[in-house]
Structure formats: structure tokens, C-alpha cells
Coordinates of C-alpha atoms in Angstrom, one line a residue:
M925 CA -6.9 -10.6 15.3
V926 CA -5.3 -11.3 12.3
I927 CA -2.0 -12.4 11.3
T928 CA 0.0 -12.4 8.1
T929 CA 2.3 -15.3 7.3
S930 CA 5.6 -14.4 8.4
S931 CA 7.0 -14.7 4.9
I932 CA 6.4 -14.8 1.1
I933 CA 6.6 -18.0 -0.3
D934 CA 7.6 -19.3 -3.9
V935 CA 8.4 -15.4 -5.4
T936 CA 8.8 -15.3 -9.3
S937 CA 8.7 -12.4 -11.8
T938 CA 4.6 -12.5 -11.8
T939 CA 3.3 -14.7 -9.1
A940 CA 4.0 -14.8 -5.4
Q941 CA 2.0 -17.0 -2.2
S942 CA 1.0 -15.6 0.7
G943 CA -2.0 -15.9 3.5
G944 CA -3.0 -15.7 7.1
V945 CA -4.2 -17.1 10.3
I946 CA -7.3 -16.0 12.3
S947 CA -5.8 -15.8 15.8
S948 CA -9.2 -14.4 17.6
L949 CA -12.6 -14.2 15.9
G950 CA -14.7 -11.8 18.1
N951 CA -18.3 -12.8 18.1
A952 CA -19.2 -12.0 14.5
V953 CA -19.1 -15.0 11.8
L954 CA -16.1 -14.6 9.4
T955 CA -17.2 -13.6 6.0
A956 CA -13.7 -12.8 4.0
T957 CA -10.5 -13.4 4.2
G958 CA -7.1 -12.9 1.9
V959 CA -4.6 -10.2 1.7
C960 CA -4.2 -7.2 0.0
Y961 CA -1.4 -5.2 -1.5
S962 CA -0.3 -2.6 -3.5
A963 CA 3.4 -1.2 -5.2
T964 CA 2.6 2.0 -4.2
N965 CA 0.4 2.3 -0.7
T966 CA 2.9 0.9 2.5
T967 CA -0.2 -0.2 4.7
P968 CA -2.8 -1.5 1.7
T969 CA -6.0 -2.2 2.4
T970 CA -9.2 -4.0 0.6
A971 CA -9.4 -0.8 -1.5
N972 CA -6.2 -2.1 -2.8
T973 CA -5.4 -5.5 -5.1
K974 CA -6.8 -8.3 -3.0
T975 CA -7.3 -12.0 -2.8
S976 CA -10.5 -13.3 -2.0
D977 CA -9.7 -16.7 0.0
P978 CA -12.5 -19.6 0.6
V979 CA -13.6 -18.8 4.1
A980 CA -13.9 -22.2 6.1
T981 CA -17.2 -23.2 7.7
Y982 CA -17.1 -21.5 11.4
Q983 CA -15.6 -23.3 13.6
I984 CA -13.8 -23.4 17.2
S985 CA -10.9 -21.9 15.0
Y986 CA -10.1 -21.4 11.4
P987 CA -7.2 -22.7 9.9
P988 CA -4.5 -20.6 8.3
F989 CA -5.6 -19.7 4.7
T990 CA -3.4 -19.3 1.5
S991 CA -3.5 -16.9 -0.9
K992 CA -2.6 -17.2 -4.8
L993 CA -1.0 -13.8 -6.1
T994 CA -0.6 -13.5 -10.1
N995 CA -0.3 -11.1 -12.6
L996 CA 2.1 -9.5 -10.5
T997 CA 5.1 -7.0 -12.3
P998 CA 8.6 -8.3 -12.5
N999 CA 11.1 -6.4 -10.5
T1000 CA 9.0 -4.7 -8.4
T1001 CA 8.4 -4.1 -5.0
Y1002 CA 5.0 -5.0 -3.2
Y1003 CA 3.4 -4.0 0.4
L1004 CA 1.4 -7.0 1.6
R1005 CA -0.6 -7.7 4.9
A1006 CA -3.8 -10.6 5.4
Y1007 CA -6.9 -9.1 6.2
A1008 CA -10.5 -11.0 7.4
T1009 CA -13.8 -9.2 7.6
N1010 CA -17.2 -10.0 9.7
S1011 CA -20.1 -7.5 10.2
A1012 CA -17.9 -5.6 12.6
G1013 CA -15.8 -4.8 10.2
T1014 CA -12.1 -5.6 8.6
G1015 CA -9.4 -6.3 10.5
Y1016 CA -5.5 -6.4 9.1
G1017 CA -2.5 -7.9 9.9
S1018 CA 1.0 -6.7 10.0
V1019 CA 2.9 -5.9 6.3
V1020 CA 5.4 -7.7 4.7
K1021 CA 7.4 -6.2 1.9
F1022 CA 8.6 -8.3 -0.8
T1023 CA 10.0 -7.9 -4.4
T1024 CA 9.1 -10.0 -7.8
S1025 CA 12.1 -11.2 -9.6
S1026 CA 13.0 -9.3 -12.8
S1027 CA 13.0 -13.0 -14.4
L1028 CA 12.7 -16.1 -12.8
T1029 CA 10.0 -17.9 -13.1
A1030 CA 10.4 -21.4 -11.7
I1031 CA 13.0 -22.8 -9.5
F1032 CA 13.5 -26.9 -10.2
A1033 CA 14.6 -29.0 -7.4
T1034 CA 15.8 -32.6 -8.2
A1035 CA 16.8 -34.9 -5.5
T1036 CA 18.5 -37.7 -5.7
T1037 CA 20.2 -40.6 -3.9
F1038 CA 23.8 -40.1 -3.2
A1039 CA 25.0 -42.9 -0.8
G1040 CA 23.1 -45.5 0.8
N1041 CA 20.0 -47.8 -0.6
G1042 CA 17.8 -47.7 2.0
T1043 CA 18.4 -50.3 4.3
A1044 CA 19.7 -49.8 8.0
G1045 CA 22.8 -51.3 8.1
Y1046 CA 26.8 -50.2 8.2
V1047 CA 29.3 -50.7 4.8
D1048 CA 32.0 -48.7 3.8
A1049 CA 31.4 -48.7 0.1
S1050 CA 30.4 -46.1 -3.3
G1051 CA 26.9 -44.7 -3.3
L1052 CA 24.4 -47.1 -3.1
S1053 CA 26.1 -49.8 -2.1
A1054 CA 27.1 -48.3 1.4
Q1055 CA 24.3 -48.5 4.1
F1056 CA 24.0 -46.0 7.1
N1057 CA 21.6 -46.3 10.3
N1058 CA 19.3 -43.5 10.8
P1059 CA 21.9 -40.7 9.7
E1060 CA 21.0 -37.3 11.4
G1061 CA 23.8 -35.0 10.7
V1062 CA 25.5 -33.9 7.3
T1063 CA 28.2 -30.6 6.6
V1064 CA 30.7 -30.3 4.0
D1065 CA 34.0 -29.5 4.0
S1066 CA 36.2 -27.1 2.1
K1067 CA 37.0 -30.2 -0.3
G1068 CA 33.7 -31.0 -1.1
N1069 CA 33.3 -33.8 1.0
V1070 CA 30.2 -34.5 2.7
Y1071 CA 30.5 -35.8 6.7
V1072 CA 27.6 -37.9 7.8
S1073 CA 26.4 -38.3 11.6
D1074 CA 25.5 -41.9 11.1
T1075 CA 23.8 -41.4 14.5
Y1076 CA 22.4 -45.3 15.0
N1077 CA 25.5 -46.6 14.0
S1078 CA 27.5 -43.9 16.3
L1079 CA 30.1 -43.3 13.9
I1080 CA 31.3 -39.9 11.8
R1081 CA 31.6 -41.1 7.9
M1082 CA 32.6 -39.5 5.2
I1083 CA 31.5 -39.2 1.3
T1084 CA 33.9 -38.1 -1.5
P1085 CA 32.7 -36.1 -4.3
A1086 CA 32.6 -39.4 -6.0
G1087 CA 30.7 -40.6 -3.7
A1088 CA 33.1 -43.7 -1.6
V1089 CA 31.8 -43.8 1.8
S1090 CA 34.4 -44.2 4.7
T1091 CA 34.6 -44.4 8.1
V1092 CA 36.6 -41.4 10.0
A1093 CA 35.8 -41.5 13.5
G1094 CA 34.3 -43.6 15.7
T1095 CA 34.6 -47.7 16.4
P1096 CA 31.8 -50.1 14.7
A1097 CA 28.9 -51.5 16.5
T1098 CA 30.3 -49.7 19.9
I1099 CA 28.3 -47.2 21.9
G1100 CA 30.6 -45.1 24.4
Y1101 CA 32.2 -42.3 25.1
A1102 CA 36.0 -42.5 24.3
D1103 CA 38.6 -39.5 23.3
G1104 CA 41.7 -40.4 21.6
P1105 CA 42.7 -41.0 18.0
A1106 CA 39.4 -41.0 15.6
A1107 CA 40.0 -45.0 15.0
S1108 CA 39.2 -45.9 18.3
A1109 CA 37.2 -42.9 19.8
Q1110 CA 33.8 -43.7 20.8
F1111 CA 30.1 -41.2 20.3
Y1112 CA 26.5 -42.0 21.2
A1113 CA 23.9 -40.9 18.9
P1114 CA 26.2 -37.9 17.1
G1115 CA 23.8 -35.1 15.5
G1116 CA 25.0 -32.4 13.9
S1117 CA 28.2 -31.0 12.9
A1118 CA 30.1 -28.3 11.3
F1119 CA 34.1 -27.3 10.6
D1120 CA 36.1 -24.2 11.6
T1121 CA 38.6 -22.5 9.4
Q1122 CA 41.2 -24.8 10.4
G1123 CA 39.0 -27.9 9.5
N1124 CA 38.4 -29.3 12.6
L1125 CA 35.2 -30.8 13.0
Y1126 CA 32.9 -30.2 16.1
V1127 CA 30.2 -32.7 16.3
A1128 CA 27.2 -32.8 18.6
D1129 CA 27.6 -35.7 20.8
F1130 CA 23.4 -36.1 21.9
G1131 CA 23.8 -39.3 23.8
N1132 CA 27.1 -38.2 25.8
N1133 CA 25.7 -34.8 26.6
V1134 CA 28.9 -33.2 25.2
I1135 CA 30.0 -31.3 22.0
R1136 CA 33.4 -33.1 20.5
K1137 CA 36.4 -32.3 18.5
I1138 CA 37.9 -33.9 15.6
T1139 CA 41.3 -32.3 14.4
P1140 CA 42.5 -32.5 10.4
A1141 CA 45.1 -35.5 11.7
G1142 CA 42.2 -37.7 13.4
I1143 CA 42.6 -36.9 17.2
V1144 CA 39.1 -36.9 18.9
S1145 CA 38.4 -35.1 22.5
T1146 CA 35.7 -33.6 24.1
Y1147 CA 35.5 -29.9 23.7
A1148 CA 32.7 -29.1 26.4
G1149 CA 30.8 -30.5 28.7
D1150 CA 31.2 -33.2 31.5
G1151 CA 28.9 -36.2 29.9
T1152 CA 26.4 -35.3 32.3
A1153 CA 22.8 -34.2 31.1
G1154 CA 21.6 -31.0 32.9
Y1155 CA 22.3 -27.4 32.2
R1156 CA 25.2 -25.4 33.8
N1157 CA 27.4 -22.6 32.4
G1158 CA 31.3 -22.2 32.7
A1159 CA 34.5 -23.9 31.7
A1160 CA 34.3 -26.2 28.9
T1161 CA 36.5 -28.3 29.8
S1162 CA 38.5 -29.1 33.2
A1163 CA 41.7 -27.4 31.4
N1164 CA 39.4 -24.2 31.5
L1165 CA 38.9 -24.4 35.0
T1166 CA 39.9 -21.1 36.6
G1167 CA 40.1 -22.3 40.3
T1168 CA 38.3 -24.2 42.7
T1169 CA 35.5 -22.9 43.0
D1170 CA 34.5 -22.8 39.4
T1171 CA 32.3 -25.4 37.6
L1172 CA 32.4 -27.7 34.7
C1173 CA 29.4 -26.7 31.8
M1174 CA 26.4 -29.3 31.2
F1175 CA 24.5 -29.8 28.4
N1176 CA 21.5 -32.1 27.7
N1177 CA 20.9 -33.8 24.3
P1178 CA 22.9 -31.4 22.5
Q1179 CA 21.6 -31.3 18.9
A1180 CA 23.0 -29.3 16.7
V1181 CA 26.5 -26.7 16.5
A1182 CA 27.6 -24.2 14.4
V1183 CA 31.1 -21.8 14.1
D1184 CA 31.8 -18.5 13.7
V1185 CA 34.5 -17.1 11.7
A1186 CA 36.6 -16.0 15.0
G1187 CA 36.0 -19.6 16.4
N1188 CA 33.3 -19.4 18.9
V1189 CA 30.7 -22.3 18.9
Y1190 CA 27.4 -22.4 19.1
V1191 CA 25.0 -25.4 20.4
A1192 CA 21.4 -26.1 20.2
D1193 CA 21.0 -27.4 23.6
R1194 CA 17.9 -28.8 22.8
G1195 CA 17.2 -30.7 26.3
N1196 CA 17.6 -27.6 27.9
N1197 CA 15.6 -25.3 25.0
V1198 CA 18.4 -22.9 25.1
I1199 CA 21.4 -21.7 22.4
R1200 CA 24.6 -22.2 23.8
K1201 CA 27.8 -20.6 23.1
I1202 CA 31.4 -21.9 23.7
L1203 CA 33.6 -19.2 23.7
T1204 CA 37.1 -19.6 22.3
T1205 CA 38.6 -18.7 26.0
G1206 CA 36.9 -21.8 27.0
R1207 CA 34.1 -20.6 28.6
V1208 CA 30.1 -21.7 27.7
I1209 CA 27.5 -18.7 27.8
T1210 CA 24.0 -18.6 27.4
I1211 CA 23.0 -16.5 24.8
A1212 CA 19.3 -16.9 24.6
G1213 CA 16.3 -19.1 25.8
T1214 CA 15.2 -20.4 29.1
R1215 CA 14.9 -24.1 30.1
T1216 CA 11.1 -24.0 30.1
A1217 CA 9.6 -24.6 26.7
G1218 CA 7.3 -22.0 25.2
Y1219 CA 7.5 -19.7 22.5
V1220 CA 8.9 -15.9 23.3
D1221 CA 10.7 -13.1 21.2
A1222 CA 12.9 -11.4 23.7
T1223 CA 16.3 -10.8 24.5
D1224 CA 18.8 -13.0 26.2
E1225 CA 17.2 -15.5 28.2
L1226 CA 13.6 -13.9 28.4
A1227 CA 13.3 -15.4 24.9
S1228 CA 11.9 -19.4 24.8
F1229 CA 12.3 -22.3 22.6
N1230 CA 10.9 -25.1 22.1
N1231 CA 13.3 -28.3 21.1
P1232 CA 15.8 -26.2 19.3
S1233 CA 17.2 -28.7 16.6
G1234 CA 19.7 -26.6 13.9
I1235 CA 21.8 -23.8 13.9
A1236 CA 23.8 -21.5 11.5
V1237 CA 25.5 -18.2 12.0
D1238 CA 26.1 -15.9 9.1
A1239 CA 29.1 -13.5 8.4
Q1240 CA 28.0 -10.9 10.8
G1241 CA 27.6 -12.8 14.1
N1242 CA 23.4 -13.6 13.5
V1243 CA 22.5 -17.0 14.6
Y1244 CA 19.3 -18.9 13.3
V1245 CA 17.6 -21.3 14.8
A1246 CA 15.5 -24.3 13.7
D1247 CA 12.9 -24.3 16.5
Q1248 CA 11.3 -27.7 15.9
G1249 CA 9.1 -27.8 18.7
N1250 CA 7.4 -23.9 17.4
S1251 CA 7.5 -24.9 13.6
A1252 CA 9.6 -21.7 13.1
I1253 CA 13.0 -20.2 12.4
R1254 CA 14.0 -17.6 15.2
K1255 CA 17.1 -15.2 14.5
I1256 CA 19.1 -13.9 17.5
T1257 CA 21.4 -11.0 16.5
P1258 CA 24.4 -10.6 18.2
A1259 CA 22.8 -8.1 20.9
D1260 CA 21.0 -11.5 21.7
V1261 CA 17.6 -10.3 20.2
V1262 CA 15.2 -12.9 19.2
T1263 CA 12.8 -12.6 16.5
T1264 CA 10.7 -15.0 14.4
I1265 CA 11.6 -14.9 10.6
A1266 CA 9.6 -17.7 9.1
G1267 CA 6.7 -20.1 10.8
G1268 CA 5.5 -20.1 13.9
P1269 CA 3.2 -22.3 16.1
T1270 CA 0.0 -20.8 14.1
Q1271 CA 1.3 -21.1 11.0
A1272 CA 2.9 -24.9 11.6
T1273 CA 2.1 -26.0 8.0
L1274 CA 4.5 -24.0 6.8
L1275 CA 7.1 -25.3 8.5
N1276 CA 6.3 -28.3 9.8
L1277 CA 8.7 -29.2 12.9
P1278 CA 12.0 -28.0 11.1
S1279 CA 14.9 -30.1 12.2
G1280 CA 18.0 -28.9 10.5
L1281 CA 19.3 -25.9 8.7
T1282 CA 22.9 -24.3 6.6
M1283 CA 23.7 -21.3 5.2
D1284 CA 25.5 -20.7 2.1
N1285 CA 27.8 -17.8 1.5
A1286 CA 25.7 -15.6 0.2
G1287 CA 23.3 -15.3 3.4
N1288 CA 20.4 -18.0 2.2
L1289 CA 19.4 -20.1 4.4
Y1290 CA 18.3 -23.9 3.6
I1291 CA 15.9 -25.9 5.8
V1292 CA 14.4 -29.5 6.0
D1293 CA 11.4 -29.8 8.5
E1294 CA 9.9 -33.4 9.6
G1295 CA 7.3 -33.1 7.6
G1296 CA 9.5 -34.1 4.7
R1297 CA 10.4 -30.7 2.7
V1298 CA 13.3 -29.0 1.6
F1299 CA 13.2 -25.2 1.7
E1300 CA 15.5 -21.8 0.8
Y1301 CA 14.9 -18.6 2.7
T1302 CA 17.1 -15.9 0.8
S1303 CA 18.6 -12.9 2.1
A1304 CA 15.5 -11.3 0.3
N1305 CA 13.0 -13.1 3.0
V1306 CA 11.6 -15.4 0.3
L1307 CA 10.4 -18.6 1.0
Y1308 CA 10.8 -21.2 -1.4
D1309 CA 9.5 -25.1 -1.1
L1310 CA 12.2 -26.7 -2.9
A1311 CA 11.3 -30.2 -2.5
G1312 CA 9.3 -33.1 -1.1
N1313 CA 5.4 -33.1 0.0
L1314 CA 4.1 -32.1 3.4
N1315 CA 3.4 -35.1 5.8
T1316 CA 4.3 -37.7 2.8
S1317 CA 6.8 -40.1 3.2
G1318 CA 8.3 -41.9 1.0
F1319 CA 11.8 -43.0 -0.8
V1320 CA 11.4 -41.3 -4.5
N1321 CA 14.1 -39.5 -6.1
G1322 CA 12.2 -36.4 -8.6
T1323 CA 11.6 -33.4 -8.7
G1324 CA 9.8 -30.6 -6.5
V1325 CA 6.5 -32.2 -4.6
G1326 CA 7.6 -35.6 -6.2
A1327 CA 10.7 -35.8 -4.5
L1328 CA 10.1 -37.6 -1.2
F1329 CA 12.2 -38.5 2.2
S1330 CA 11.0 -39.7 5.5
N1331 CA 12.0 -37.4 8.5
P1332 CA 15.0 -35.8 6.9
Q1333 CA 17.0 -34.4 9.7
G1334 CA 20.1 -32.3 8.7
I1335 CA 21.2 -30.3 5.6
A1336 CA 24.6 -29.0 3.9
I1337 CA 25.1 -27.1 1.0
D1338 CA 28.7 -27.2 -0.9
A1339 CA 30.6 -24.7 -2.8
S1340 CA 28.7 -24.7 -5.7
G1341 CA 25.4 -25.0 -4.4
N1342 CA 24.8 -28.5 -4.6
I1343 CA 22.6 -29.3 -1.3
Y1344 CA 23.0 -32.6 1.0
V1345 CA 19.9 -34.2 3.2
A1346 CA 20.7 -36.8 6.0
D1347 CA 17.1 -38.5 5.2
Q1348 CA 17.0 -39.9 8.2
Y1349 CA 14.5 -42.9 7.9
N1350 CA 15.7 -44.1 4.4
N1351 CA 18.6 -44.8 5.8
C1352 CA 20.9 -42.4 3.4
I1353 CA 21.7 -39.4 2.3
R1354 CA 20.4 -37.4 -0.4
K1355 CA 21.5 -34.8 -2.8
I1356 CA 19.4 -31.6 -4.5
V1357 CA 20.2 -30.4 -7.6
I1358 CA 18.5 -26.9 -8.0
T1359 CA 18.2 -25.3 -11.9
L1360 CA 16.1 -21.5 -12.7
A1361 CA 14.4 -21.0 -15.3
N1362 CA 14.3 -17.7 -16.6

């Protein structure tokens, strides 16, 4: 059985990349692999244009194969699928559709250090003079300020567009759980965060098993959860209880949050392997997943995830999940139907343990993985490998694979298209600027 790589990669006007995975070998020796494609045949075969990729030596399983497509026609729609041949015949994967650009020849993504100097610590200062301690979450407000979940310092920090770093919530050198004015509030290893349209900041307080809310006036409160690790739907807080038999909701190491235009908050409940939704009415429900880790595309609680770590929501109410343990990006429709849009357990090098994602106003997703890479997944279902080198850790500024990260976790994008990455083990925030060559 053959599986076509779920996303077309690095499409330009004349080139692209795809590939596939052999999921079942049969009893015969593999003799050929590759992809076949056509601009006219919607179910292409090897009689159409094809690649012939190197065949691995026979073994218990075959590694994924990568196919380079060249000499494509600009602004043309193609149909592509992977194939594999043995003495029994040729098998095909599912068809993937893509369109080449009319003029794009290359994408250049240049990474620089925006704040932090690589040394773990706590210093409010400007640019490289500031210090963080294993930051994991980033988000951007309407003014272009970058908010950082400084995880090991248990603080929420802010970086102005000019690079000045300050502390906006949490007590320095204190791990705890306390609501109140931002300067005296306490967090425990905060993770991802997100703003609503009123400027309230929601934080996945990982170690306290709750979702916190920080108002524009600087007041911190518990928005959902009772501080106990567990799994239970119900009232977000005691103020939302509807009677003596009602119960408070519980989370288990929530990792990330997203907010839709109506003000509903979505939670990647990592420890429970589920996606939760905090309704504006103060009720918490599960929209997808079961507590048992797995990989199943289905509806509601028939679907399964494995350590979901990042989350985003588009204007239509579709929820996107960085399903880290499955090395996949999953999509949940408003009807709670779960599908895989990129990666998967059989394609772990395509997205190697994705840890965070964000979305721009055009509906393009931006992804970081723990393999040390930054991606763009466009609304046209094309995956671009922007920066970083797979499983090569380092602290190097540069362009494309010349830039190196160390266990990046969070990602955000501002209104100008600048990308910010919480580069966890490098204890800094990196900035990525994209340039298109036409």
C-alpha cells in the first residue's frame, strides 16, 4: 500500500516537492517508487509524467521517499499521486491537487535574534541585553507588542516593536498560583497564550492546570479550571456553577489556547489528549479527542490525538491543532470533524514533533517543530520549509537552512508578516522576515 505525502512542498512557478510512504510491502521486492503527475489526468498513472526515486534496499520497512518535480508550467493546476511497483504490479496513493505560482521563484526567510542572548536568566532590558528562561509561548497584540510566556521564570513578559523587554504579569523568582493585580499574580510554567478582540490575554497555565485571563488593566484571574489535574467538563469557575449538582471543569497540563471572533477559547489539553472549548457562557466542553493517545481521524470523541501542543482558529471556526506526538497538523471543522492536513506518524520527517502554530489574516498557518524548523502551510495547502535544519540544533542567525534553532516551541505573526519564535533552549525570541523572489 502506498501513501502520498499529504502536502505539496515548496511550490514555485516551475518546481515542487512531494513523495510517499510504503505502508505495506507485500511478498515481492520493491522495484520502483516515485510520483506521477498530470495537468489533464485527474487520476495520473505511470503512463503520465513521473519521477523515479531511489529504491531502498529490502528491509522490514521502507523509509519515506522524496520526489523532486521540475520543469513545471507556471500558474497550472496539477494532479499528483505516489506510486510503488513490484512484481505484482503498481500501487498508487491518493491524489493531491496543487497549482504552481504564476511568478514565484524562491522564498527567503531570514532569522535574527529579537530579544535574549542565549543565557538563561531574568533581565528586563532591550534586545540582546534581556534574558529569558526557556520561553515556550508567544503572541502579538494589535500594537505589534510581542507577549512571551517565560516558562521557567513563570512570568509573562512583553517585547515592544523596538525590542524593549518588560514583565507584565507574575512574580519574579516565584512559582505559584495567585490571582489579582499583575505584579503580585503567580503562574506555574505558563505555555501558549492568545488575545481576544477586547485585548484580554488568555494563558495556558500549564503547571497549575488552569486557563488564566489578564485584562488590559492588568488584573489576573482564573478563567477556567480548579487547579487540579484531571479531566472533567462543566462550569469554567465557581461563578459559573448552575446548581448544587454542577461541577467545575478540570484540565491536565493545558499547553496552548486560541480565541475565535465570538470570544470562545479553545484549549490544547495536552495531558488529556483532547481539544476543549470554553464557551462564552462559562461552560467547558470537549470538541474532539479521547483521553487515550492515538491517531484517528473521525468526529468528536471518536477522534484521537497524541499530546496536542499548539492550536489556532480561523474566521470560519475551523480549529487547527499541532498534534505533536503524531507529527501532524489536524483540522477540526465547526461540526467537530477531525482530519489530517499535513504530516502524520508515517511521515514524521515532514513535520517532526510540531510544537506550535499560528495563523495570519489570509488563513495561512505558520508552524514550528521540535526538529528545529519553521514552516508556512498556505491556504492553498502548500507547505513551505522556511527556516531551520531538521534535527540540527544550534543558535545561528541566517537564511533558510542556514538558520538554526534549539527546540522551538511557540510561534506568532504580526500584522506586517513578521514571524516570532520562542526558541526555548536558546532562551530567546527569534524574528523571521520573509522575502519573495519573483
